[in-house]
mmCIF file of C-alpha atoms in Angstrom:
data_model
loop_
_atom_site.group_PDB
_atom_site.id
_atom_site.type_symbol
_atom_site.label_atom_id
_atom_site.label_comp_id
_atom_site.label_asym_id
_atom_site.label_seq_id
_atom_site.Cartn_x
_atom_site.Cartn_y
_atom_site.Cartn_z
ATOM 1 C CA UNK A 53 -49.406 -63.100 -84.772
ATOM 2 C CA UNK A 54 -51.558 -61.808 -82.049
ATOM 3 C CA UNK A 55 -52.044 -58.309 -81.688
ATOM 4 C CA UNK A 56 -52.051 -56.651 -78.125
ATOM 5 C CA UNK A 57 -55.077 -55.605 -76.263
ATOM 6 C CA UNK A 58 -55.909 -52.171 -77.857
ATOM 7 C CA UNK A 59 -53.997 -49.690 -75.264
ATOM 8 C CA UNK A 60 -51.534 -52.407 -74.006
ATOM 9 C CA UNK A 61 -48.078 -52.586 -75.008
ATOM 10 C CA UNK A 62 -46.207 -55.455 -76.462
ATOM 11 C CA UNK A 63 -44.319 -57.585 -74.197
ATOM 12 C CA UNK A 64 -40.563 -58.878 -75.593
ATOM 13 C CA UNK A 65 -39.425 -58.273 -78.833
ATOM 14 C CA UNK A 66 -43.064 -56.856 -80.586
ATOM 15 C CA UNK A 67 -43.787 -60.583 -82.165
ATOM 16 C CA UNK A 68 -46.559 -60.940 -79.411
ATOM 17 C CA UNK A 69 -46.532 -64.665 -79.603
ATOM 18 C CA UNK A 70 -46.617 -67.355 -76.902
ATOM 19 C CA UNK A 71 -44.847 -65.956 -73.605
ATOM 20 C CA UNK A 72 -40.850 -66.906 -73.756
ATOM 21 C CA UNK A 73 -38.419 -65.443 -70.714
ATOM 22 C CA UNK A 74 -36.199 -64.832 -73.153
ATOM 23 C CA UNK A 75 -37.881 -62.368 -75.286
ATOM 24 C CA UNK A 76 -38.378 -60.317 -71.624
ATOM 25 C CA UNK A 77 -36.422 -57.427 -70.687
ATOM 26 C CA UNK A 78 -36.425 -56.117 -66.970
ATOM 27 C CA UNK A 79 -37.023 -52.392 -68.402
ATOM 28 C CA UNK A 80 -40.367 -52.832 -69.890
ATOM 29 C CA UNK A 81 -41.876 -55.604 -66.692
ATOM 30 C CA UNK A 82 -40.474 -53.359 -64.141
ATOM 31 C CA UNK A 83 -42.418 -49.621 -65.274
ATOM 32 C CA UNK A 84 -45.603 -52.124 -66.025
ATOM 33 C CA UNK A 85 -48.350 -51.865 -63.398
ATOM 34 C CA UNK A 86 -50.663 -54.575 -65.010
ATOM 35 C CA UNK A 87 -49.375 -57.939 -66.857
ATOM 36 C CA UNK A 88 -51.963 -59.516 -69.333
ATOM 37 C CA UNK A 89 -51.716 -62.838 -70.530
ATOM 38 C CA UNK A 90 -54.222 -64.567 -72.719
ATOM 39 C CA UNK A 91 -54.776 -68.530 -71.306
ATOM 40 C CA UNK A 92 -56.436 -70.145 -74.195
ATOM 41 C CA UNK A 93 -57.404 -73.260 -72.316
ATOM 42 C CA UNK A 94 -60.171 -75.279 -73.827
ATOM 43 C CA UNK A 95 -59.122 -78.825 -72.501
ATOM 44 C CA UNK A 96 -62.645 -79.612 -70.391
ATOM 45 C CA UNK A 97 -65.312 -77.384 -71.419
ATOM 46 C CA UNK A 98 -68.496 -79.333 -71.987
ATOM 47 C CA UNK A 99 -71.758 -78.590 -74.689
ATOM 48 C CA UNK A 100 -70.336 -75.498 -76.900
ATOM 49 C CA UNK A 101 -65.959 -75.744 -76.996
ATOM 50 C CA UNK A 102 -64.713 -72.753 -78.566
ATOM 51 C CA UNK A 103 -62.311 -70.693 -75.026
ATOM 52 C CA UNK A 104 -58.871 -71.431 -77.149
ATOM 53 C CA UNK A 105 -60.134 -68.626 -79.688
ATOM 54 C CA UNK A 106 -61.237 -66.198 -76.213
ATOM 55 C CA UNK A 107 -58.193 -64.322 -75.613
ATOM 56 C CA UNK A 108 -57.875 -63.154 -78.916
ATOM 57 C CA UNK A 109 -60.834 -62.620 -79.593
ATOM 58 C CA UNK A 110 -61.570 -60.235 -76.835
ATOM 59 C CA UNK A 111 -58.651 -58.460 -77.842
ATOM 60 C CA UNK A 112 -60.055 -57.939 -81.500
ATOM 61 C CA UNK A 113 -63.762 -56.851 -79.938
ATOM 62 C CA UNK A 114 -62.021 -54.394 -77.672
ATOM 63 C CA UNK A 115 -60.561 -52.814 -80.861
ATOM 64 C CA UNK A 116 -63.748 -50.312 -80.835
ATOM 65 C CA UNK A 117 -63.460 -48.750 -77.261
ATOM 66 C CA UNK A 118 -62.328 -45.253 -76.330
ATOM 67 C CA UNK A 119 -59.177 -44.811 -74.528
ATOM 68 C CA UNK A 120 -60.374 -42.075 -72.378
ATOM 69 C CA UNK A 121 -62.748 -42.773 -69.541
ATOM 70 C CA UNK A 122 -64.616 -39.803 -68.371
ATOM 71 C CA UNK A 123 -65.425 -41.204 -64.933
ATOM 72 C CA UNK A 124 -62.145 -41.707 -63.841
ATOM 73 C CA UNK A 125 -60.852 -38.961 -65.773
ATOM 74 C CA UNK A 126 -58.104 -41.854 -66.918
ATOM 75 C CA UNK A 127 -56.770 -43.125 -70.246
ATOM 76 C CA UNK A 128 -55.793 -47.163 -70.701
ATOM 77 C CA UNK A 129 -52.723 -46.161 -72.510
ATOM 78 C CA UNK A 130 -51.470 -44.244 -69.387
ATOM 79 C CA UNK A 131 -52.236 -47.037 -66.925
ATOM 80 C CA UNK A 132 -48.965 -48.962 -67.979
ATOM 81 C CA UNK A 133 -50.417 -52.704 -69.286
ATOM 82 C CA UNK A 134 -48.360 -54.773 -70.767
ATOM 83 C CA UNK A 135 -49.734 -57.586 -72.826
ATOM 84 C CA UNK A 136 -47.248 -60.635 -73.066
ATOM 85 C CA UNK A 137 -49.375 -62.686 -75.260
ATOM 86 C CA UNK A 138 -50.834 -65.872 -75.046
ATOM 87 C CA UNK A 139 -49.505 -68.732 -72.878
ATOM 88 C CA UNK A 140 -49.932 -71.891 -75.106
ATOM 89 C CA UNK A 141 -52.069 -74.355 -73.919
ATOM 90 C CA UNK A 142 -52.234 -77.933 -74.141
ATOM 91 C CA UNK A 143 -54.180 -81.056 -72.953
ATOM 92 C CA UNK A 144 -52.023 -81.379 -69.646
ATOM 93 C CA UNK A 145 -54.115 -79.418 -67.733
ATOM 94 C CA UNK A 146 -52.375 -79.915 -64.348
ATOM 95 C CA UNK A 147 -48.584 -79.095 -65.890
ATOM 96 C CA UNK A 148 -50.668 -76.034 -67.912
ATOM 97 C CA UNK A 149 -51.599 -74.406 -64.652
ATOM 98 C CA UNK A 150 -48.165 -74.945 -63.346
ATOM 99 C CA UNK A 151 -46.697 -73.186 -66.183
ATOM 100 C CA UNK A 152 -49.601 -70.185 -66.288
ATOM 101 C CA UNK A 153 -48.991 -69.417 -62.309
ATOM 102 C CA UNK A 154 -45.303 -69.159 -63.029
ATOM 103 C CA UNK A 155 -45.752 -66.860 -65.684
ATOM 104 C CA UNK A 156 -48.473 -64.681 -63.389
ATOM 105 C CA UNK A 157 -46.222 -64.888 -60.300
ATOM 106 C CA UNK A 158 -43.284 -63.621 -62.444
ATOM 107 C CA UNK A 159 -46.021 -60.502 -62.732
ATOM 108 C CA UNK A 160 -46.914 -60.548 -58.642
ATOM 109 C CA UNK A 161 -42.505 -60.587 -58.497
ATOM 110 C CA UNK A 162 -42.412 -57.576 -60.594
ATOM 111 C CA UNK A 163 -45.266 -55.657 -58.592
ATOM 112 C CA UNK A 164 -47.724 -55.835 -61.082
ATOM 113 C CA UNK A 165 -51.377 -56.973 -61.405
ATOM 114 C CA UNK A 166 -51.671 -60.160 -63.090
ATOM 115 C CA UNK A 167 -54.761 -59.915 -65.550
ATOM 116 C CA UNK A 168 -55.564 -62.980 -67.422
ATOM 117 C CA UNK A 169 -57.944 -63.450 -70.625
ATOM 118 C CA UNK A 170 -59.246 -66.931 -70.808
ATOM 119 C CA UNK A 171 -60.052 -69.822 -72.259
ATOM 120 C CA UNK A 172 -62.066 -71.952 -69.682
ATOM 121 C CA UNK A 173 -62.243 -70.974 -66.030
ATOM 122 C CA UNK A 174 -60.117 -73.570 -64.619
ATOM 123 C CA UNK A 175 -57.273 -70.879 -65.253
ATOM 124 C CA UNK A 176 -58.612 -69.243 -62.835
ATOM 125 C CA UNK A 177 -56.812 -71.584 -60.304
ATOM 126 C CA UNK A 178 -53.275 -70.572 -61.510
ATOM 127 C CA UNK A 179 -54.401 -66.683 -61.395
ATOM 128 C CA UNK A 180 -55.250 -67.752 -57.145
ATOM 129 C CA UNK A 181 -51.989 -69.839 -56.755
ATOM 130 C CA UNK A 182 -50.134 -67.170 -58.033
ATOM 131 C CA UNK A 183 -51.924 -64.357 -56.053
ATOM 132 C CA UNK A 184 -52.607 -66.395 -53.054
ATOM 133 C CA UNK A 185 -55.313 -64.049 -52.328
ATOM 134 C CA UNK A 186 -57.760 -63.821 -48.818
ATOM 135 C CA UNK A 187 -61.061 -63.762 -50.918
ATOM 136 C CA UNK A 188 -62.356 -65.069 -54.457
ATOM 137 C CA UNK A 189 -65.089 -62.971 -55.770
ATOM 138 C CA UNK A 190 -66.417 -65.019 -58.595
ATOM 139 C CA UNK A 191 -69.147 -63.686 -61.066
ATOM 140 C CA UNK A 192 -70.918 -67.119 -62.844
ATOM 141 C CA UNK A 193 -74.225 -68.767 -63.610
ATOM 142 C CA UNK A 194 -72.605 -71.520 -62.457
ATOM 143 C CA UNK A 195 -71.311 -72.676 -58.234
ATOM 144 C CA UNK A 196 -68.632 -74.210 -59.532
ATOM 145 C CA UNK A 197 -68.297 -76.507 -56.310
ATOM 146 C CA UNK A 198 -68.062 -79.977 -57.870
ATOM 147 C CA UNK A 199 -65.547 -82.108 -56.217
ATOM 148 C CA UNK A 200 -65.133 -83.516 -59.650
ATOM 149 C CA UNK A 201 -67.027 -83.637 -62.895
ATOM 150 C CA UNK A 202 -66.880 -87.081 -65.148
ATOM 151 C CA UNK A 203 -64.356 -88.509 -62.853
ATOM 152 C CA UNK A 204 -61.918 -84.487 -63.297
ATOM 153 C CA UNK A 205 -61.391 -82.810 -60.195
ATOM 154 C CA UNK A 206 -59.580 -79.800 -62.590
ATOM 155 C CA UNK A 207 -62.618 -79.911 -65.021
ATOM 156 C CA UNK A 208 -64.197 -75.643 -65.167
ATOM 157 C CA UNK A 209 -67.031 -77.176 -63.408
ATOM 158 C CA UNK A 210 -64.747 -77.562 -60.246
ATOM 159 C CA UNK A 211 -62.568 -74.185 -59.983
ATOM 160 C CA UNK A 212 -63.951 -72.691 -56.780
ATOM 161 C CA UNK A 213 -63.909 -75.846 -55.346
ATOM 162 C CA UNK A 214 -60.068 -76.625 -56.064
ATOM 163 C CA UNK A 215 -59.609 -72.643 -54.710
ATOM 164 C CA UNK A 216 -61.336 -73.543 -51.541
ATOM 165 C CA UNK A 217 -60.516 -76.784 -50.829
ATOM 166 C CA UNK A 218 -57.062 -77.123 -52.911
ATOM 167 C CA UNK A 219 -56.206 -80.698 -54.814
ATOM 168 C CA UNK A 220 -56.147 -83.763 -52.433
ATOM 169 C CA UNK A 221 -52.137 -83.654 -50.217
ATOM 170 C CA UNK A 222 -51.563 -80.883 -52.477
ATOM 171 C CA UNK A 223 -49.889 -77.244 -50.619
ATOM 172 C CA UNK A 224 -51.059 -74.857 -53.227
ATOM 173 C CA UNK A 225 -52.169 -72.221 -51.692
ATOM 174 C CA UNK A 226 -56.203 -71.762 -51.132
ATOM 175 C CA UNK A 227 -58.605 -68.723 -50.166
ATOM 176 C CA UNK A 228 -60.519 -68.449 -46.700
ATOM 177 C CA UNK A 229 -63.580 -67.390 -48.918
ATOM 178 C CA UNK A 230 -65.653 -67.292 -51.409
ATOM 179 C CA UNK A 231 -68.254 -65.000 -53.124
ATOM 180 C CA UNK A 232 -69.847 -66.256 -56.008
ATOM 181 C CA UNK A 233 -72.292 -63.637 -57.674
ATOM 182 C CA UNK A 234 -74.875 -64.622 -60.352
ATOM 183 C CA UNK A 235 -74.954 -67.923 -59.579
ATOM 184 C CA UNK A 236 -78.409 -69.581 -60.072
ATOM 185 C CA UNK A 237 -77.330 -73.342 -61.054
ATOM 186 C CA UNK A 238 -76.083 -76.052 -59.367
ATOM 187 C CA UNK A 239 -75.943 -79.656 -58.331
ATOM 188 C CA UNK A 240 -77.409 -81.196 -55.150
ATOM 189 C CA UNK A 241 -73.701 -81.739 -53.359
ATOM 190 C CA UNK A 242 -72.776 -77.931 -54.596
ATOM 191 C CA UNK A 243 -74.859 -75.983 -53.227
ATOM 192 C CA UNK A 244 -74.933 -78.345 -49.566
ATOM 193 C CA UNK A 245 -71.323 -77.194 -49.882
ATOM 194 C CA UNK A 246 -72.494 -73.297 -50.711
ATOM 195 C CA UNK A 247 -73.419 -73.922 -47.330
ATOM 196 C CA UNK A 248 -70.609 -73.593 -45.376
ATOM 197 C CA UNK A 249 -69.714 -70.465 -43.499
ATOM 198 C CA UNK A 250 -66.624 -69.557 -46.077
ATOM 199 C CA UNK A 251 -69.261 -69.307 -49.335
ATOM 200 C CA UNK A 252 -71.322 -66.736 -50.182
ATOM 201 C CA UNK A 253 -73.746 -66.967 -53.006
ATOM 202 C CA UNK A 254 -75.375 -63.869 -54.374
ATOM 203 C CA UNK A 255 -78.527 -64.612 -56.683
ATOM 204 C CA UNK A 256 -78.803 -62.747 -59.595
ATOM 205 C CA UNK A 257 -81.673 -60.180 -58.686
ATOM 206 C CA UNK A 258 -79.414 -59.311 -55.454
ATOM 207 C CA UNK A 259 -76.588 -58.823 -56.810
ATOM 208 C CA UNK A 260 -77.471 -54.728 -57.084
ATOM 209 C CA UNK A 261 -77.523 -54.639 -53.800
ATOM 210 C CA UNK A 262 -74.499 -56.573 -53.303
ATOM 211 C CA UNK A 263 -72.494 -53.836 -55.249
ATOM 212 C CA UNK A 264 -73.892 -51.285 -53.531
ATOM 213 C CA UNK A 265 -72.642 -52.471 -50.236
ATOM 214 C CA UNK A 266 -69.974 -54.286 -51.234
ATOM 215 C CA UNK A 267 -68.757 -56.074 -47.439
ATOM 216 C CA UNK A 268 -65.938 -55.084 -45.587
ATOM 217 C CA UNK A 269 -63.059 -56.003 -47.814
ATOM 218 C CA UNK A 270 -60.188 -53.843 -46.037
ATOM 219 C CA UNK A 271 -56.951 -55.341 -45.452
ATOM 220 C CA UNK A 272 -57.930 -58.401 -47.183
ATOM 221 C CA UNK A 273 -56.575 -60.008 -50.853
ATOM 222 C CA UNK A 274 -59.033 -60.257 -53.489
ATOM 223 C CA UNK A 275 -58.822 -61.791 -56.367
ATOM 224 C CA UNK A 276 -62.106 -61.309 -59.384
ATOM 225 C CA UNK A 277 -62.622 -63.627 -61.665
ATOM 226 C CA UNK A 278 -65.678 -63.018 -64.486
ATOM 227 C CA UNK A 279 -66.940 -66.236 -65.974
ATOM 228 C CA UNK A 280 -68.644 -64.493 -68.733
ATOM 229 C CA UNK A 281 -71.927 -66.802 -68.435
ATOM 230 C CA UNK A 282 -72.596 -64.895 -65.432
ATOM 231 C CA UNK A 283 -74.065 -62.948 -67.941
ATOM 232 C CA UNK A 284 -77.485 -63.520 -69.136
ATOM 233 C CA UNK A 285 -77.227 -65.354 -72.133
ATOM 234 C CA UNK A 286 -79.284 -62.942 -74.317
ATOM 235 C CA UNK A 287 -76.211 -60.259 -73.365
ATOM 236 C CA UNK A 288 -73.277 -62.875 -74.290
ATOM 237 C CA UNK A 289 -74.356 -65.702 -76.384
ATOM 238 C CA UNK A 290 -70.981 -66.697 -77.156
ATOM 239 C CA UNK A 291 -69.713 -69.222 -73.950
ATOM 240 C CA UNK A 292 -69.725 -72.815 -73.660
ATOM 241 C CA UNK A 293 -72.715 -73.391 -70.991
ATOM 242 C CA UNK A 294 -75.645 -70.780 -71.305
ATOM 243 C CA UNK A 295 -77.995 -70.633 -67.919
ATOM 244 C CA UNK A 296 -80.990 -68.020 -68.663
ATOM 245 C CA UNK A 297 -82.037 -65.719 -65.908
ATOM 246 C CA UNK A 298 -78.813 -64.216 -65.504
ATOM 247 C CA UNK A 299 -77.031 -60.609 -64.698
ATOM 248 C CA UNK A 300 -77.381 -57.620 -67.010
ATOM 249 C CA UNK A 301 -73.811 -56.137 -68.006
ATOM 250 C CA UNK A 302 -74.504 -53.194 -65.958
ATOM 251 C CA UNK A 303 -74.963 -55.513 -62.252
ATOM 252 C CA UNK A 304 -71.634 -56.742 -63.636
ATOM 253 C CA UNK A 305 -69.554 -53.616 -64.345
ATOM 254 C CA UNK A 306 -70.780 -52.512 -60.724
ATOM 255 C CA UNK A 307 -69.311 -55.437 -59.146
ATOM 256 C CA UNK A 308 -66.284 -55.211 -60.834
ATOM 257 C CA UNK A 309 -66.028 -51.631 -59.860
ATOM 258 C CA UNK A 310 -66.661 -52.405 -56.403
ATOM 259 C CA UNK A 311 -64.319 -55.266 -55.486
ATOM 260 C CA UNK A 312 -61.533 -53.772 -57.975
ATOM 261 C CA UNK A 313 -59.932 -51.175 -55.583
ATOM 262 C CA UNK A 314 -59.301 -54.820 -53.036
ATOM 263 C CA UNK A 315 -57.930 -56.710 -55.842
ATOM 264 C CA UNK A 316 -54.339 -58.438 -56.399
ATOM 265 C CA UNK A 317 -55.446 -60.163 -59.459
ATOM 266 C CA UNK A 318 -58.531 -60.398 -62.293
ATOM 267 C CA UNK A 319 -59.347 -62.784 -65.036
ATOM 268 C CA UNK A 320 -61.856 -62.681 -67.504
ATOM 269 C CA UNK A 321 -62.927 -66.158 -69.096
ATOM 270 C CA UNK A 322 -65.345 -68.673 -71.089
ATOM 271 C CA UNK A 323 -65.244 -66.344 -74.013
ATOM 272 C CA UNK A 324 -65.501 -68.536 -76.947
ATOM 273 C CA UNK A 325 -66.129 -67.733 -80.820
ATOM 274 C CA UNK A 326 -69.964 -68.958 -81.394
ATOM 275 C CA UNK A 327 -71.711 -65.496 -81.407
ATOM 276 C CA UNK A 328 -70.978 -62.405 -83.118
ATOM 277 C CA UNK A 329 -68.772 -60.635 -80.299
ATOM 278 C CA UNK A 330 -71.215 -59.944 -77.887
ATOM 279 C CA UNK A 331 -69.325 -61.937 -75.475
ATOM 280 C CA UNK A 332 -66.224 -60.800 -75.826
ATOM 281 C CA UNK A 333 -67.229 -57.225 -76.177
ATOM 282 C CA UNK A 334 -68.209 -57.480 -72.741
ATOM 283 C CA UNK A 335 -65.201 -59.216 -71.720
ATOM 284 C CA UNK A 336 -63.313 -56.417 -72.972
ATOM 285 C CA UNK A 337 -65.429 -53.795 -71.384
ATOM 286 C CA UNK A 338 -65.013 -55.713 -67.997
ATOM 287 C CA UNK A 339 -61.190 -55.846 -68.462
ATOM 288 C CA UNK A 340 -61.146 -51.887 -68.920
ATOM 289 C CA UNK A 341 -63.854 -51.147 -66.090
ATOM 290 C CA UNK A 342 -61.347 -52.959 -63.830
ATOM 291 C CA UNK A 343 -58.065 -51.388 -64.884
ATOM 292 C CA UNK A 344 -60.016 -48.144 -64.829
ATOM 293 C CA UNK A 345 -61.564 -48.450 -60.892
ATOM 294 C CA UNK A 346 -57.972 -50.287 -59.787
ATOM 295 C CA UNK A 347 -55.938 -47.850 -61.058
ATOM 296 C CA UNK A 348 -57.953 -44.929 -59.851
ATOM 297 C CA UNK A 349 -58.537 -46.321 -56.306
ATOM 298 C CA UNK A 350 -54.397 -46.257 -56.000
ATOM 299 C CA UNK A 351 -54.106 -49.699 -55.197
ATOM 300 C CA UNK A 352 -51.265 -50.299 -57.753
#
């Protein structure tokens, strides 16, 4: 049995397991502001596997937070999350993401903020299909960009491309842009398509800056996703594809903070189980920072 995320409430009938319509009740989606689902994906990671043990895992590390944050003068309890589990995952990844944007739309139909725990960031595909945001703001080591990787154009090395550019005669929807923050890696054909005029890429030692002047995002969707190796590795050991050099947690909680009050959706992913929490104490941290600036900014 899964336990909720510490300040959450139990979706269905308090057994917290994998998400099931029937165990849903209109009462407790429709007074929820925020829907959390854990997406234990771990079909194409490459070098360290380990994202199906993330969303749980996160939950467990987040255990030792306070409740009360003193900037926002704002509890998690009283910002009405509801925590519906994890959906199960399995090798399929294509039919997976069409089952994990149904259950986040069913969140967008109730008026809530889909926030998703992952598990790899290919997830992050179902949280934009089921958003169909204007912008993705992206935090990663990593461009992401690959048209495919060994022969998968749906492997985690691929997810901003497939939000950009969609999934050949596919009609999922797509964003107009992209801002990846962090990012210091990449192939040869990546960044040539980092290019283009709808990507943005934000290096690591600018990304202060970035947050502090966060660009006009008024009257436009965003949707934040945190690959946790955005991180520098000495911060959050425990993800699948290290890349030194990276962001401190602090040039990530100010980005959060800054693109929350925009957002229609958030994930949190490439936790996996091969440190001693680090990682997922920080994916925690990031969940609440969020929840804490998007509530606060009135946007719910």
């Amino acid at each position: 049995m899964t336990a909720p995320f510490p300040g959450a409430r139990a979706a269905g009938d308090g057994t917290h397991s994998a998400t099931a319509d029937a165990d849903r009740t209109d009462a407790e989606h429709a007074d929820a502001n925020y829907h959390l689902v854990g997406a234990p994906l771990d079909a194409t990671t490459t070098f360290q596997p380990g994202t199906r043990f993330g969303p749980d895992r996160v939950r467990r590390f987040a255990g030792t937070f306070d409740d009360y944050d003193r900037r926002t003068d704002s509890s998690f309890s009283e910002a009405a999350v509801l925590d519906g589990g994890n959906v199960r995952a399995w090798n399929d990844v294509p039919a997976y993401l069409d089952h994990l944007t149904a259950e986040l739309r069913a969140a967008v139909i109730d008026e809530a903020v889909p926030l998703t725990i992952g598990g790899e960031h290919t997830v992050t595909r179902a949280g934009v299909r089921a958003t169909e945001p204007d912008v993705l703001v992206v935090l990663d080591a990593h461009l992401d960009l690959r048209d495919e990787y060994d022969g998968n154009p749906l492997s985690h090395a691929c997810v901003v491309r497939r939000c950009l550019d969609g999934l050949g005669g596919s009609d999922h929807p797509t964003v107009d842009e992209v801002v990846v923050v962090g990012a210091r890696t990449g192939s040869r054909e990546e960044w040539e398509r980092s290019e283009s005029e709808d990507v943005t890429v934000v290096p690591p030692e600018n990304a202060g800056e970035w947050s502090d002047h966060v660009p006009d995002l008024d009257g436009r969707d965003v949707y934040l996703s945190v690959d946790i190796d955005g991180a520098d590795p000495g911060f959050a050991p425990g993800t699948g594809t290290m890349e030194p050099f990276g962001l401190h947690p602090r040039e990530m909680r100010d980005v959060v903070r800054g693109v929350a009050p925009h957002c229609v959706g958030f994930d949190v992913v490439e936790v996996n189980d091969r440190d001693d929490g680090q990682a997922a104490s920080l994916a925690g941290k990031l969940l609440l920072e969020f929840v804490f600036e998007h509530a606060a900014s009135g946007r719910d």
